[in-house]
Amino acid sequence: MIEVKELTFSYGKDKQALHGLNFSVGDGEIFGFLGPNGSGKSTTQKILTGVLKGHGGYVSLFGQDISTVHTQDFFRKIGVLFEFPYLYANLSAVDNLKYFSSFYPAKQLRDIEEILEKLEFKADFMKKPVSSYSKGMRQRVSMARALISSPKLLFLDEPTSGLDPSGAVLFRKIIEEERAKGTTVFLTTHNMLDADLLCDRIAFITNGNIVALDTPKRLKEQNCNHRVRIEYLYQGRREEKIIEIPELERGIPFMHDEIISVHSEEPTLEDMFIQYTGRGLS
Amino acid sequence: MWGNFCSLFKKDCKMMISGKFFLVAFGSLIIYSLFINYGYVHYMNAELYNVYLYDPQGTQQEVSELIYPVASLEELNAVLSSDANGVGIDVSSGTPDIVFYYGSEKSDNHRADYALSLLHQENAYTAWIVGTNTLESKQRKEMCSELLFIEITAVGFLGIASVLFKEKQMGAIRVHAVLPFKKGLFIMAKLTVFLLSDLIFAVLMTVLNIGVSDAAVILPAVLVQTAILSLIMALTGFGCTMMLKDFRQFSLVYVVIIIFVSAPVFLSANTSVKMAWIGLHPFYHVYMGLKNACFGTPVTNPVYYICSVCEIVILFLIVQTAFHKEMGKEGSL
C-alpha cells in the first residue's frame, strides 16, 4: 500500500526534516509512526497525503509514484484525521459532514447519521453548531469525516486525543473494524497504549531518522532483560525478588510460603520510546 | 467540478450569513441611500457666486440679471470684503478685469469663467455645458460612485477578511488539502460570492440613488468597473488573510492601505491637491473608471482593461500560492 525509499525533505537550506526514511506498509496493516515533537512525523504524513511537495527519494501509494499520483482519484481513496478537530464551528455535525462528503462520489459515501451513531455521538447535538460541542464530540465528528468516504487508506493523527477512556476504547474498536474491512491505517501518535494495542508494526522516528521498526512485541522482546519480579510471603513477611528467567526452569529458587505475584521485567512501549528517541513523552 | 463549486459556494454563503456580512452590506446600502437622498442633494448644494460689476463708462449693455452693479471701486472692494466668495468685474479700463477677495488656483478659473459668462460680451465667455446632467443628478452620480468605491474597498475588503480569518482559525481550510477537488475552486467560489454581492450592491445603489431610467443607461459600465474593483479587493483581502497571522495584523495592514492607497486617490480625484505621480497609481485609474462609468463616459482605452485583467491574474496566482502554503500548515486551533 505504502512504500517509502530514501525519503528526504527540507524546509530550507539548513532545515532538513527527513534524512532518508525507508519503510513500507502492507494492505490492511495498522502501521504506527511514533516520535517526539519535531521528529518529522507530521512532515512524513503530509508528504504521504500529498499536502507537501518537493520531497526527495521514492514514495509510492496504491502502487503509484506519489509525485504523479495526487489526482482527485487519489484523494478519493484516502481519509485523514488531523491532530486537531478542524470543523466549521458555525455549522452542525450533520452540515459539516454533508459539506465534506459532497466532494466524494455518492456511491462511496456512508450514511451520516449511521456513522455518527456508531461513534456514539449524542443524537440531540447532531443539528446543533459545532461551537457548542465538547472536545470529545468534535473528535467524533472529525473521525466521522475521515471515515465517511470509506477510504482504503486511513491516516490518523492522535485519534484518541480528547476522548475519555470509554471513547478511546470505542475508537480503537472502530479502527480495528476498519482494518478488518481491509483498510490500511497509518497511525501517528504519542499514545503508547494505542500503538501497543492497535499496531501490527511500529516505527520510532527521531530527528528525521527511523531508529527502530518492528512489531511492538518483538521490539519489547529485543529489549527485554529476561528477568521476573516475584512478590511472596515468607514467615509472615511480604518480600520481593528479581531473578533471571532461566532460574525458573527448576521452579521457584528460594524459600517461600506463598507467591503473591510474578511480573515480567519486559519494557513497556513507553520505555522503548524513551530509549530510542532519547526523549520522554510530552 | 460544477458540483464541487456549488458545495463551496453554498458553504461560503452560509459563512457570510452567519458572519452577518449581508446584513452589514444591507445596512450600508440604507445609510448611503438616506445620506444621498435626504442629506447630500439637499444640504450640500453650493450657492452661486455673486458677481459685482463696476462699469463707470457703461460699456456693458446686456448684462445678466444675476450681476449686481456697484458705483465705485471702493464699493466693489467693500462688497468683496463682506462676500469673500463673490467675483468682481472692473471694466473701468474698457476691458473686463476680474477682482477676487481671495482665491485658489482651480476655483479662480471656475469663478472667473462664470462671472464673465454673465456679461454676454459677444458670446466670448459663454460657459460650456458638459453632459446632460442637472445639478442634482450630478451630485447623485458623484456621491454614488464615491460611496460605491468606499463600500467595495472598505466594507467588502474587511468582509472577506473576517470570513476567511474565521475559516482559518477554525482550521477548516487545512481539511481542503486532502479533499478531492481542484484547489483553485476554493478561491473561485469565494471570489464569486463577493463579486455577486458587490454587483448586487452596485445595482441597488445605482437604482436607488440615481433613478431607474438613468441607472439603466450607465449600469453595464458601472458593473464592469465594479467587477474589476471587487475582484482586485477580494483577491487582495484573500492574500492578506492567508499571509497574516490574525485580524489585528490585518487591521494594521488595512490602515496602511487606507493611507497609501485610498487617501491619495481620493485627494487627487476630488480636491485641488495635485500629485504628479498619481497617474502611476493603479487605484486612481480604477476609481476614475468607476466615476466616469457613473457619469456615462466609460473607459474605452483597451490598455486599462488589459492591465486590469493582468493585475487580477497576478493576484490570483499569488493568492493560490499563499492558499497552498496555508493548507500545509500545522498547529492548534
Coordinates of C-alpha atoms in Angstrom, one line a residue:
Chain A
M1 CA 0.0 0.0 0.0
I2 CA 2.8 2.4 1.0
E3 CA 6.4 2.2 0.0
V4 CA 9.0 4.7 1.1
K5 CA 12.6 4.6 0.0
E6 CA 15.3 7.1 1.0
L7 CA 12.7 9.8 1.7
T8 CA 14.2 13.2 2.3
F9 CA 12.6 16.6 2.8
S10 CA 14.0 20.0 3.7
Y11 CA 12.1 23.2 4.7
G12 CA 15.0 25.4 3.7
K13 CA 18.7 25.2 3.2
D14 CA 19.6 24.3 6.7
K15 CA 16.3 22.8 7.8
Q16 CA 16.4 19.2 6.7
A17 CA 13.4 17.5 8.3
L18 CA 13.8 13.9 6.9
H19 CA 17.1 12.1 6.3
G20 CA 16.3 9.1 4.1
L21 CA 13.4 7.2 5.6
N22 CA 12.8 3.6 4.5
F23 CA 9.6 1.7 5.3
S24 CA 6.7 0.0 3.8
V25 CA 3.1 -0.6 4.9
G26 CA 1.2 -3.6 3.7
D27 CA -2.5 -3.8 2.7
G28 CA -4.8 -3.9 5.7
E29 CA -1.9 -3.2 8.1
I30 CA -2.1 -0.8 11.0
F31 CA 1.3 0.9 11.0
G32 CA 2.3 3.1 13.9
F33 CA 4.5 6.1 13.4
L34 CA 5.9 7.3 16.8
G35 CA 8.2 10.1 17.7
P36 CA 8.7 13.1 19.8
N37 CA 7.5 16.6 18.7
G38 CA 9.6 17.9 15.8
S39 CA 10.9 14.5 14.8
G40 CA 9.4 14.5 11.3
K41 CA 6.2 12.6 11.8
S42 CA 3.9 15.3 10.5
T43 CA 6.2 16.1 7.6
T44 CA 6.1 12.4 6.6
Q45 CA 2.3 12.3 6.9
K46 CA 2.0 15.5 4.9
I47 CA 4.1 14.1 2.1
L48 CA 2.1 10.8 2.1
T49 CA -1.2 12.7 1.9
G50 CA 0.0 15.0 -0.8
V51 CA -0.1 18.2 1.2
L52 CA 3.7 18.8 1.0
K53 CA 5.5 18.6 -2.3
G54 CA 9.2 18.7 -3.2
H55 CA 10.5 15.6 -1.4
G56 CA 13.5 13.6 -2.3
G57 CA 13.6 9.8 -2.7
Y58 CA 10.8 7.5 -3.8
V59 CA 7.3 7.3 -2.3
S60 CA 4.5 5.2 -3.7
L61 CA 0.9 4.8 -2.6
F62 CA -1.5 2.3 -4.2
G63 CA 1.4 1.2 -6.3
Q64 CA 1.9 4.5 -8.0
D65 CA 4.7 7.1 -7.6
I66 CA 3.3 9.8 -5.3
S67 CA 4.8 12.6 -7.5
T68 CA 2.3 11.7 -10.2
V69 CA -0.5 10.2 -8.2
H70 CA -2.0 13.3 -6.5
T71 CA -5.1 13.5 -8.6
Q72 CA -8.6 13.7 -7.4
D73 CA -8.8 9.9 -7.7
F74 CA -6.0 9.6 -5.1
F75 CA -7.8 11.9 -2.6
R76 CA -11.0 9.9 -3.0
K77 CA -9.2 6.8 -1.7
I78 CA -7.7 8.3 1.4
G79 CA -9.2 9.5 4.7
V80 CA -7.3 11.8 7.0
L81 CA -8.0 12.6 10.7
F82 CA -5.9 15.6 11.7
E83 CA -4.4 16.2 15.1
F84 CA -7.0 18.9 15.9
P85 CA -10.7 18.6 15.0
Y86 CA -10.8 21.0 12.1
L87 CA -14.5 21.7 11.6
Y88 CA -16.8 24.6 10.7
A89 CA -17.8 25.8 14.2
N90 CA -20.9 27.6 12.9
L91 CA -22.3 24.5 11.2
S92 CA -23.8 21.4 12.8
A93 CA -22.2 18.0 12.8
V94 CA -24.6 16.9 10.0
D95 CA -24.0 20.0 8.0
N96 CA -20.2 19.7 8.3
L97 CA -20.4 16.1 7.2
K98 CA -22.8 16.9 4.4
Y99 CA -20.4 19.6 3.2
F100 CA -17.2 17.5 3.4
S101 CA -18.8 14.4 1.9
S102 CA -20.2 16.4 -1.1
F103 CA -16.7 16.2 -2.7
Y104 CA -16.9 12.4 -3.0
P105 CA -18.9 10.2 -5.4
A106 CA -22.2 9.3 -3.7
K107 CA -21.6 5.5 -4.2
Q108 CA -18.6 5.5 -1.8
L109 CA -20.3 7.5 1.0
R110 CA -21.6 6.1 4.2
D111 CA -24.8 7.3 5.9
I112 CA -24.1 10.3 8.1
E113 CA -26.4 9.5 10.9
E114 CA -25.4 5.9 11.0
I115 CA -21.7 6.7 11.3
L116 CA -22.3 9.3 14.0
E117 CA -24.4 6.8 15.8
K118 CA -21.6 4.2 15.5
L119 CA -19.2 6.8 17.1
E120 CA -21.7 7.2 19.9
F121 CA -22.4 10.8 19.1
K122 CA -25.2 12.3 21.1
A123 CA -28.2 12.4 18.8
D124 CA -29.6 15.6 20.2
F125 CA -26.4 17.5 19.2
M126 CA -26.4 16.4 15.6
K127 CA -28.1 19.6 14.4
K128 CA -26.5 22.0 16.9
P129 CA -23.5 24.1 15.9
V130 CA -20.1 22.5 16.5
S131 CA -19.2 25.5 18.7
S132 CA -21.4 24.0 21.4
Y133 CA -19.6 20.6 21.4
S134 CA -17.1 19.3 23.8
K135 CA -13.6 18.3 22.6
G136 CA -14.6 14.6 22.5
M137 CA -17.7 15.3 20.4
R138 CA -15.6 17.3 18.0
Q139 CA -13.2 14.5 17.7
R140 CA -16.0 12.1 17.0
V141 CA -17.3 14.4 14.1
S142 CA -13.7 14.6 12.8
M143 CA -13.4 10.8 12.8
A144 CA -16.8 10.6 11.1
R145 CA -15.4 13.0 8.4
A146 CA -12.3 10.8 7.9
L147 CA -14.4 7.6 7.6
I148 CA -17.4 9.0 5.6
S149 CA -15.9 8.3 2.2
S150 CA -15.0 4.6 3.0
P151 CA -11.3 5.2 2.5
K152 CA -8.9 2.5 1.5
L153 CA -6.0 4.2 3.3
L154 CA -6.7 6.0 6.6
F155 CA -4.2 8.5 8.1
L156 CA -4.9 9.0 11.8
D157 CA -3.1 11.6 13.8
E158 CA -3.7 11.2 17.6
P159 CA -7.1 9.6 17.1
T160 CA -7.9 9.2 20.8
S161 CA -6.8 12.7 21.8
G162 CA -9.5 14.5 23.8
L163 CA -11.5 11.3 24.4
D164 CA -12.4 9.8 27.8
P165 CA -11.3 6.2 28.4
S166 CA -14.5 4.6 27.1
G167 CA -14.3 6.9 24.0
A168 CA -10.7 5.7 23.4
V169 CA -11.8 2.1 23.6
L170 CA -14.6 2.8 21.2
F171 CA -12.2 4.5 18.7
R172 CA -9.8 1.6 19.0
K173 CA -12.6 -0.8 18.2
I174 CA -13.7 1.2 15.2
I175 CA -10.1 1.3 13.9
E176 CA -9.9 -2.5 14.3
E177 CA -13.2 -2.8 12.4
E178 CA -11.9 -0.7 9.6
R179 CA -8.8 -2.8 9.3
A180 CA -11.0 -5.9 9.3
K181 CA -12.6 -4.5 6.2
G182 CA -9.2 -4.2 4.5
T183 CA -8.5 -0.6 5.2
T184 CA -4.8 0.2 5.7
V185 CA -4.2 2.5 8.7
F186 CA -1.2 4.9 9.1
L187 CA -1.3 5.9 12.8
T188 CA 0.7 8.8 14.2
T189 CA 0.5 9.0 17.9
H190 CA 2.1 9.8 21.2
N191 CA -0.3 7.4 22.9
M192 CA 1.7 4.3 23.6
L193 CA -1.3 2.3 24.7
D194 CA -3.0 3.0 21.3
A195 CA 0.2 2.0 19.5
D196 CA 0.6 -1.2 21.6
L197 CA -3.0 -2.3 21.3
L198 CA -3.6 -1.4 17.7
C199 CA -0.4 -1.5 15.6
D200 CA 0.9 -4.5 13.7
R201 CA 4.2 -2.7 13.4
I202 CA 5.6 0.5 14.7
A203 CA 8.4 2.8 13.6
F204 CA 10.2 5.1 16.0
I205 CA 11.3 8.3 14.3
T206 CA 13.6 10.9 15.8
N207 CA 15.4 13.8 14.2
G208 CA 14.2 12.7 10.8
N209 CA 15.5 9.1 11.0
I210 CA 13.7 5.9 11.7
V211 CA 15.6 4.4 14.6
A212 CA 13.6 1.2 15.1
L213 CA 10.9 -0.6 13.2
D214 CA 9.2 -3.9 14.1
T215 CA 6.1 -5.3 15.8
P216 CA 5.5 -4.0 19.3
K217 CA 6.0 -7.5 20.7
R218 CA 9.4 -8.0 19.1
L219 CA 10.6 -4.6 20.0
K220 CA 9.9 -5.3 23.6
E221 CA 11.4 -8.8 23.4
Q222 CA 14.6 -7.4 21.9
N223 CA 15.0 -5.0 24.8
C224 CA 13.8 -7.4 27.4
N225 CA 16.3 -8.1 30.3
H226 CA 14.9 -11.6 30.8
R227 CA 14.0 -11.2 34.4
V228 CA 10.9 -11.6 36.6
R229 CA 9.9 -9.8 39.7
I230 CA 8.3 -12.1 42.3
E231 CA 6.4 -10.9 45.3
Y232 CA 5.9 -13.5 48.0
L233 CA 5.1 -14.2 51.7
Y234 CA 7.7 -16.0 53.9
Q235 CA 7.3 -16.4 57.6
G236 CA 4.6 -13.8 57.7
R237 CA 6.7 -11.2 55.9
R238 CA 6.0 -9.8 52.4
E239 CA 9.1 -9.8 50.3
E240 CA 10.2 -9.3 46.6
K241 CA 13.0 -10.8 44.5
I242 CA 14.2 -10.3 40.9
I243 CA 15.5 -13.4 39.2
E244 CA 16.8 -14.4 35.8
I245 CA 14.1 -16.3 33.8
P246 CA 16.3 -19.4 33.3
E247 CA 16.4 -19.8 37.0
L248 CA 12.7 -20.5 37.0
E249 CA 13.2 -23.7 34.9
R250 CA 13.6 -25.8 38.0
G251 CA 10.9 -24.0 40.0
I252 CA 11.0 -21.1 42.4
P253 CA 14.6 -21.0 43.6
F254 CA 14.0 -19.6 47.1
M255 CA 12.1 -20.4 50.2
H256 CA 8.6 -19.0 50.4
D257 CA 5.2 -19.7 51.9
E258 CA 3.0 -18.1 49.2
I259 CA 3.6 -16.4 45.8
I260 CA 1.6 -13.2 45.6
S261 CA 2.6 -12.0 42.1
V262 CA 5.0 -12.6 39.2
H263 CA 5.8 -9.7 36.9
S264 CA 8.0 -9.9 33.9
E265 CA 10.5 -7.1 33.6
E266 CA 9.7 -6.6 29.9
P267 CA 10.0 -2.9 29.0
T268 CA 6.8 -1.0 28.1
L269 CA 6.5 0.7 24.7
E270 CA 7.0 4.0 26.6
D271 CA 10.4 2.7 27.8
M272 CA 11.2 1.8 24.2
F273 CA 10.1 5.3 23.1
I274 CA 12.4 6.9 25.6
Q275 CA 15.2 4.5 24.8
Y276 CA 15.0 5.1 21.0
T277 CA 14.2 8.7 20.8
G278 CA 16.1 9.9 23.9
R279 CA 13.1 11.9 25.0
G280 CA 10.1 11.3 27.2
L281 CA 6.5 11.7 26.1
S282 CA 5.2 15.2 26.0
Chain B
M1 CA -16.3 20.1 -10.9
W2 CA -19.5 22.1 -11.1
G3 CA -20.9 20.1 -8.1
N4 CA -17.7 20.8 -6.1
F5 CA -18.0 24.5 -6.9
C6 CA -21.7 24.6 -5.8
S7 CA -20.7 22.9 -2.5
L8 CA -18.0 25.5 -1.9
F9 CA -20.3 28.4 -3.0
K10 CA -23.1 27.2 -0.7
K11 CA -20.8 26.9 2.3
D12 CA -19.3 30.4 1.7
C13 CA -22.8 31.8 1.5
K14 CA -23.6 30.2 4.9
M15 CA -20.4 31.5 6.3
M16 CA -21.2 35.0 5.2
I17 CA -24.8 34.8 6.5
S18 CA -23.5 33.6 9.9
G19 CA -20.8 36.3 9.8
K20 CA -23.6 38.9 9.2
F21 CA -21.8 40.2 6.1
F22 CA -25.0 40.6 4.1
L23 CA -26.6 42.4 7.0
V24 CA -23.7 44.9 7.2
A25 CA -23.9 45.4 3.4
F26 CA -27.6 46.0 3.5
G27 CA -27.2 48.4 6.4
S28 CA -24.5 50.3 4.5
L29 CA -26.9 50.5 1.4
I30 CA -29.6 52.0 3.6
I31 CA -27.3 54.5 5.3
Y32 CA -25.7 55.6 2.0
S33 CA -29.1 56.0 0.3
L34 CA -30.5 58.0 3.1
F35 CA -27.4 60.2 3.1
I36 CA -27.6 60.8 -0.7
N37 CA -31.4 61.3 -0.9
Y38 CA -32.0 63.3 2.3
G39 CA -28.6 64.8 3.0
Y40 CA -26.2 65.4 0.2
V41 CA -28.5 66.6 -2.5
H42 CA -30.4 68.9 -0.2
Y43 CA -27.7 70.4 2.1
M44 CA -24.5 70.2 0.1
N45 CA -25.7 72.5 -2.7
A46 CA -23.2 75.3 -3.0
E47 CA -24.7 78.7 -3.6
L48 CA -24.0 80.6 -6.8
Y49 CA -21.2 83.2 -6.6
N50 CA -22.4 86.7 -6.5
V51 CA -20.9 88.8 -9.4
Y52 CA -20.4 92.6 -8.9
L53 CA -19.8 94.9 -11.8
Y54 CA -18.0 98.3 -11.8
D55 CA -18.6 99.9 -15.2
P56 CA -18.3 103.7 -14.9
Q57 CA -18.5 104.2 -18.6
G58 CA -21.5 101.9 -19.2
T59 CA -19.7 99.7 -21.8
Q60 CA -21.6 96.6 -20.9
Q61 CA -25.1 96.9 -22.3
E62 CA -26.6 93.4 -22.0
V63 CA -25.6 92.0 -18.7
S64 CA -27.3 89.2 -16.8
E65 CA -29.8 89.9 -14.1
L66 CA -27.5 88.0 -11.7
I67 CA -24.9 90.8 -11.9
Y68 CA -25.0 93.4 -9.1
P69 CA -23.7 96.8 -10.3
V70 CA -21.6 99.0 -8.0
A71 CA -20.9 102.7 -8.2
S72 CA -17.2 102.9 -7.3
L73 CA -14.0 100.8 -6.9
E74 CA -14.2 101.5 -3.1
E75 CA -17.7 100.0 -3.1
L76 CA -16.5 97.0 -5.1
N77 CA -13.7 96.3 -2.6
A78 CA -16.1 96.8 0.3
V79 CA -18.6 94.3 -1.1
L80 CA -16.0 91.7 -1.8
S81 CA -14.6 92.1 1.7
S82 CA -18.0 91.1 3.1
D83 CA -18.8 88.5 0.4
A84 CA -15.4 86.7 0.0
N85 CA -16.8 84.1 -2.5
G86 CA -18.1 86.8 -4.8
V87 CA -16.4 87.9 -8.0
G88 CA -15.8 91.5 -9.0
I89 CA -15.6 92.7 -12.6
D90 CA -13.8 96.0 -13.1
V91 CA -14.5 97.5 -16.6
S92 CA -13.2 100.9 -15.8
S93 CA -10.2 100.4 -18.2
G94 CA -12.5 99.4 -21.0
T95 CA -11.8 95.6 -20.8
P96 CA -13.2 93.4 -18.0
D97 CA -10.7 92.7 -15.2
I98 CA -11.6 90.1 -12.6
V99 CA -11.2 91.0 -8.9
F100 CA -11.2 88.5 -6.1
Y101 CA -11.0 88.9 -2.3
Y102 CA -9.1 85.6 -2.2
G103 CA -8.9 82.6 -4.4
S104 CA -7.2 79.3 -5.2
E105 CA -5.8 78.1 -8.4
K106 CA -8.7 75.9 -9.5
S107 CA -11.7 77.8 -8.2
D108 CA -10.4 81.1 -9.5
N109 CA -10.7 79.9 -13.1
H110 CA -14.1 78.5 -12.4
R111 CA -15.4 81.6 -10.8
A112 CA -13.9 83.9 -13.4
D113 CA -15.4 81.9 -16.3
Y114 CA -18.8 82.0 -14.5
A115 CA -18.6 85.8 -13.9
L116 CA -17.5 86.6 -17.5
S117 CA -20.2 84.4 -18.9
L118 CA -22.8 86.6 -17.3
L119 CA -21.6 89.7 -19.2
H120 CA -22.8 88.2 -22.5
Q121 CA -20.0 90.0 -24.1
E122 CA -20.2 88.9 -27.8
N123 CA -20.6 85.4 -26.5
A124 CA -16.9 85.2 -25.9
Y125 CA -17.4 83.9 -22.4
T126 CA -20.3 81.5 -22.9
A127 CA -19.8 78.7 -20.4
W128 CA -19.7 75.2 -21.9
I129 CA -22.3 72.8 -20.8
V130 CA -20.7 69.4 -20.3
G131 CA -23.1 66.4 -20.4
T132 CA -26.8 66.5 -19.8
N133 CA -26.7 66.2 -16.0
T134 CA -28.7 68.5 -13.8
L135 CA -27.0 69.7 -10.7
E136 CA -28.9 67.1 -8.6
S137 CA -28.2 64.2 -11.0
K138 CA -24.5 65.3 -11.0
Q139 CA -24.4 65.3 -7.2
R140 CA -26.2 61.9 -7.1
K141 CA -23.8 60.3 -9.5
E142 CA -20.7 61.8 -7.9
M143 CA -21.7 60.6 -4.4
C144 CA -22.9 57.2 -5.6
S145 CA -19.6 56.5 -7.3
E146 CA -17.6 57.6 -4.2
L147 CA -19.7 55.5 -1.8
L148 CA -19.6 52.5 -4.1
F149 CA -15.9 52.8 -4.1
I150 CA -15.8 53.0 -0.3
E151 CA -18.1 50.1 0.1
I152 CA -16.0 47.8 -2.1
T153 CA -12.6 48.9 -0.8
A154 CA -13.6 49.1 2.8
V155 CA -16.7 47.0 3.8
G156 CA -16.2 44.3 1.1
F157 CA -12.5 44.1 1.8
L158 CA -12.9 43.8 5.6
G159 CA -15.8 41.4 5.0
I160 CA -13.7 38.9 3.1
A161 CA -11.0 39.1 5.7
S162 CA -13.4 38.5 8.6
V163 CA -15.0 35.5 6.9
L164 CA -11.6 34.0 5.9
F165 CA -10.0 34.6 9.3
K166 CA -12.8 32.7 10.9
E167 CA -12.3 29.8 8.5
K168 CA -8.5 30.0 9.0
Q169 CA -8.8 30.0 12.8
M170 CA -11.2 27.0 12.7
G171 CA -8.5 25.2 10.7
A172 CA -11.1 24.0 8.2
I173 CA -9.0 25.4 5.3
R174 CA -6.5 22.6 6.1
V175 CA -9.0 19.9 5.6
H176 CA -9.5 21.0 2.0
A177 CA -5.9 20.0 1.3
V178 CA -7.0 16.3 1.3
L179 CA -10.4 16.7 -0.3
P180 CA -10.8 15.5 -3.9
F181 CA -11.3 18.8 -5.8
K182 CA -9.2 21.3 -7.7
K183 CA -8.0 23.7 -5.1
G184 CA -8.4 26.7 -7.3
L185 CA -12.1 26.2 -7.0
F186 CA -11.9 27.2 -3.3
I187 CA -10.6 30.7 -4.3
M188 CA -13.0 30.9 -7.3
A189 CA -16.1 30.2 -5.1
K190 CA -15.1 32.9 -2.6
L191 CA -14.5 35.4 -5.4
T192 CA -17.9 34.6 -6.9
V193 CA -19.7 35.1 -3.6
F194 CA -18.1 38.5 -3.1
L195 CA -18.3 39.5 -6.7
L196 CA -22.0 38.7 -6.9
S197 CA -22.6 40.5 -3.6
D198 CA -20.8 43.6 -4.9
L199 CA -22.6 43.6 -8.2
I200 CA -26.0 43.3 -6.5
F201 CA -24.9 46.1 -4.2
A202 CA -23.9 48.3 -7.2
V203 CA -27.2 47.7 -8.9
L204 CA -29.2 48.6 -5.8
M205 CA -27.0 51.6 -5.0
T206 CA -27.3 52.9 -8.6
V207 CA -31.0 52.3 -9.0
L208 CA -31.9 53.7 -5.5
N209 CA -29.8 56.8 -5.8
I210 CA -29.6 57.7 -9.5
G211 CA -33.0 56.6 -10.7
V212 CA -34.2 53.6 -12.7
S213 CA -34.0 55.3 -16.2
D214 CA -30.5 56.8 -15.7
A215 CA -29.3 53.7 -14.0
A216 CA -30.4 51.5 -16.9
V217 CA -28.1 53.6 -19.2
I218 CA -25.0 53.5 -17.0
L219 CA -25.3 50.2 -15.3
P220 CA -23.4 48.0 -17.8
A221 CA -20.3 50.2 -17.5
V222 CA -20.8 50.6 -13.7
L223 CA -21.0 46.8 -13.3
V224 CA -17.8 46.2 -15.4
Q225 CA -15.9 48.7 -13.2
T226 CA -17.4 47.2 -10.0
A227 CA -16.4 43.8 -11.1
I228 CA -12.8 44.9 -11.7
L229 CA -12.6 46.7 -8.3
S230 CA -14.4 43.9 -6.5
L231 CA -12.1 41.1 -7.8
I232 CA -8.9 43.2 -7.0
M233 CA -10.1 43.9 -3.5
A234 CA -11.3 40.4 -2.8
L235 CA -8.1 38.9 -4.0
T236 CA -6.0 41.4 -2.0
G237 CA -8.1 40.6 1.1
F238 CA -7.8 36.9 0.5
G239 CA -4.0 37.1 0.1
C240 CA -3.6 39.3 3.2
T241 CA -5.7 36.8 5.2
M242 CA -3.6 33.9 4.1
M243 CA -0.3 35.7 4.8
L244 CA -1.1 37.5 8.0
K245 CA -1.4 35.9 11.4
D246 CA -4.6 37.4 12.7
F247 CA -7.3 40.1 12.2
R248 CA -5.2 42.5 14.4
Q249 CA -2.3 42.4 11.9
F250 CA -4.8 42.7 9.1
S251 CA -6.2 45.9 10.6
L252 CA -2.7 47.4 10.6
V253 CA -2.2 46.5 7.0
Y254 CA -5.6 48.0 6.2
V255 CA -4.6 51.3 7.8
V256 CA -1.5 51.3 5.6
I257 CA -3.7 50.6 2.6
I258 CA -6.0 53.5 3.6
I259 CA -3.1 55.9 4.0
F260 CA -1.1 55.0 0.9
V261 CA -3.7 53.6 -1.5
S262 CA -7.1 55.1 -0.9
A263 CA -6.3 58.6 0.6
P264 CA -4.1 59.8 -2.3
V265 CA -6.6 58.6 -4.8
F266 CA -9.5 60.4 -3.1
L267 CA -7.4 63.6 -2.5
S268 CA -6.2 63.7 -6.1
A269 CA -9.6 62.9 -7.7
N270 CA -11.8 65.1 -5.5
T271 CA -9.8 68.1 -4.3
S272 CA -7.3 70.6 -5.7
V273 CA -4.4 68.6 -4.2
K274 CA -2.0 67.8 -7.1
M275 CA 0.2 64.7 -7.2
A276 CA 2.3 64.4 -10.2
W277 CA 2.7 60.6 -9.7
I278 CA -1.0 59.8 -9.3
G279 CA -1.1 58.6 -12.9
L280 CA 1.1 55.7 -11.9
H281 CA -1.3 54.7 -9.1
P282 CA -3.4 51.8 -10.4
F283 CA -6.2 52.6 -8.0
Y284 CA -6.5 56.1 -9.3
H285 CA -7.4 54.6 -12.7
V286 CA -9.9 52.1 -11.2
Y287 CA -11.5 54.9 -9.2
M288 CA -11.8 57.2 -12.1
G289 CA -13.1 54.3 -14.2
L290 CA -15.9 53.8 -11.8
K291 CA -16.6 57.5 -11.5
N292 CA -16.6 58.0 -15.3
A293 CA -18.9 55.0 -15.7
C294 CA -21.4 56.6 -13.3
F295 CA -21.3 59.7 -15.5
G296 CA -22.0 57.7 -18.6
T297 CA -18.5 58.1 -20.0
P298 CA -16.9 54.7 -19.5
V299 CA -13.2 54.0 -20.1
T300 CA -12.7 52.9 -23.7
N301 CA -8.9 52.5 -23.7
P302 CA -8.1 48.8 -24.1
V303 CA -4.8 49.2 -22.2
Y304 CA -6.8 49.9 -19.0
Y305 CA -8.7 46.6 -19.4
I306 CA -5.6 44.6 -20.3
C307 CA -3.8 46.0 -17.2
S308 CA -6.8 45.2 -15.0
V309 CA -7.0 41.6 -16.2
C310 CA -3.2 41.2 -15.8
E311 CA -3.5 42.5 -12.2
I312 CA -6.3 40.1 -11.4
V313 CA -4.4 37.1 -12.9
I314 CA -1.2 38.0 -11.0
L315 CA -3.1 38.5 -7.7
F316 CA -4.9 35.1 -8.3
L317 CA -1.6 33.3 -8.7
I318 CA -0.2 34.9 -5.5
V319 CA -3.3 34.0 -3.6
Q320 CA -3.2 30.4 -4.9
T321 CA 0.4 30.1 -3.6
A322 CA -0.5 31.6 -0.2
F323 CA -3.5 29.3 0.0
H324 CA -1.5 26.2 -0.7
K325 CA 1.0 27.3 2.0
E326 CA -1.8 27.8 4.5
M327 CA -3.2 24.3 3.8
G328 CA 0.1 22.8 4.6
K329 CA 0.5 24.5 7.9
E330 CA 0.1 22.6 11.2
G331 CA -0.8 23.7 14.6
S332 CA -3.5 24.2 17.1
L333 CA -6.9 25.9 16.7

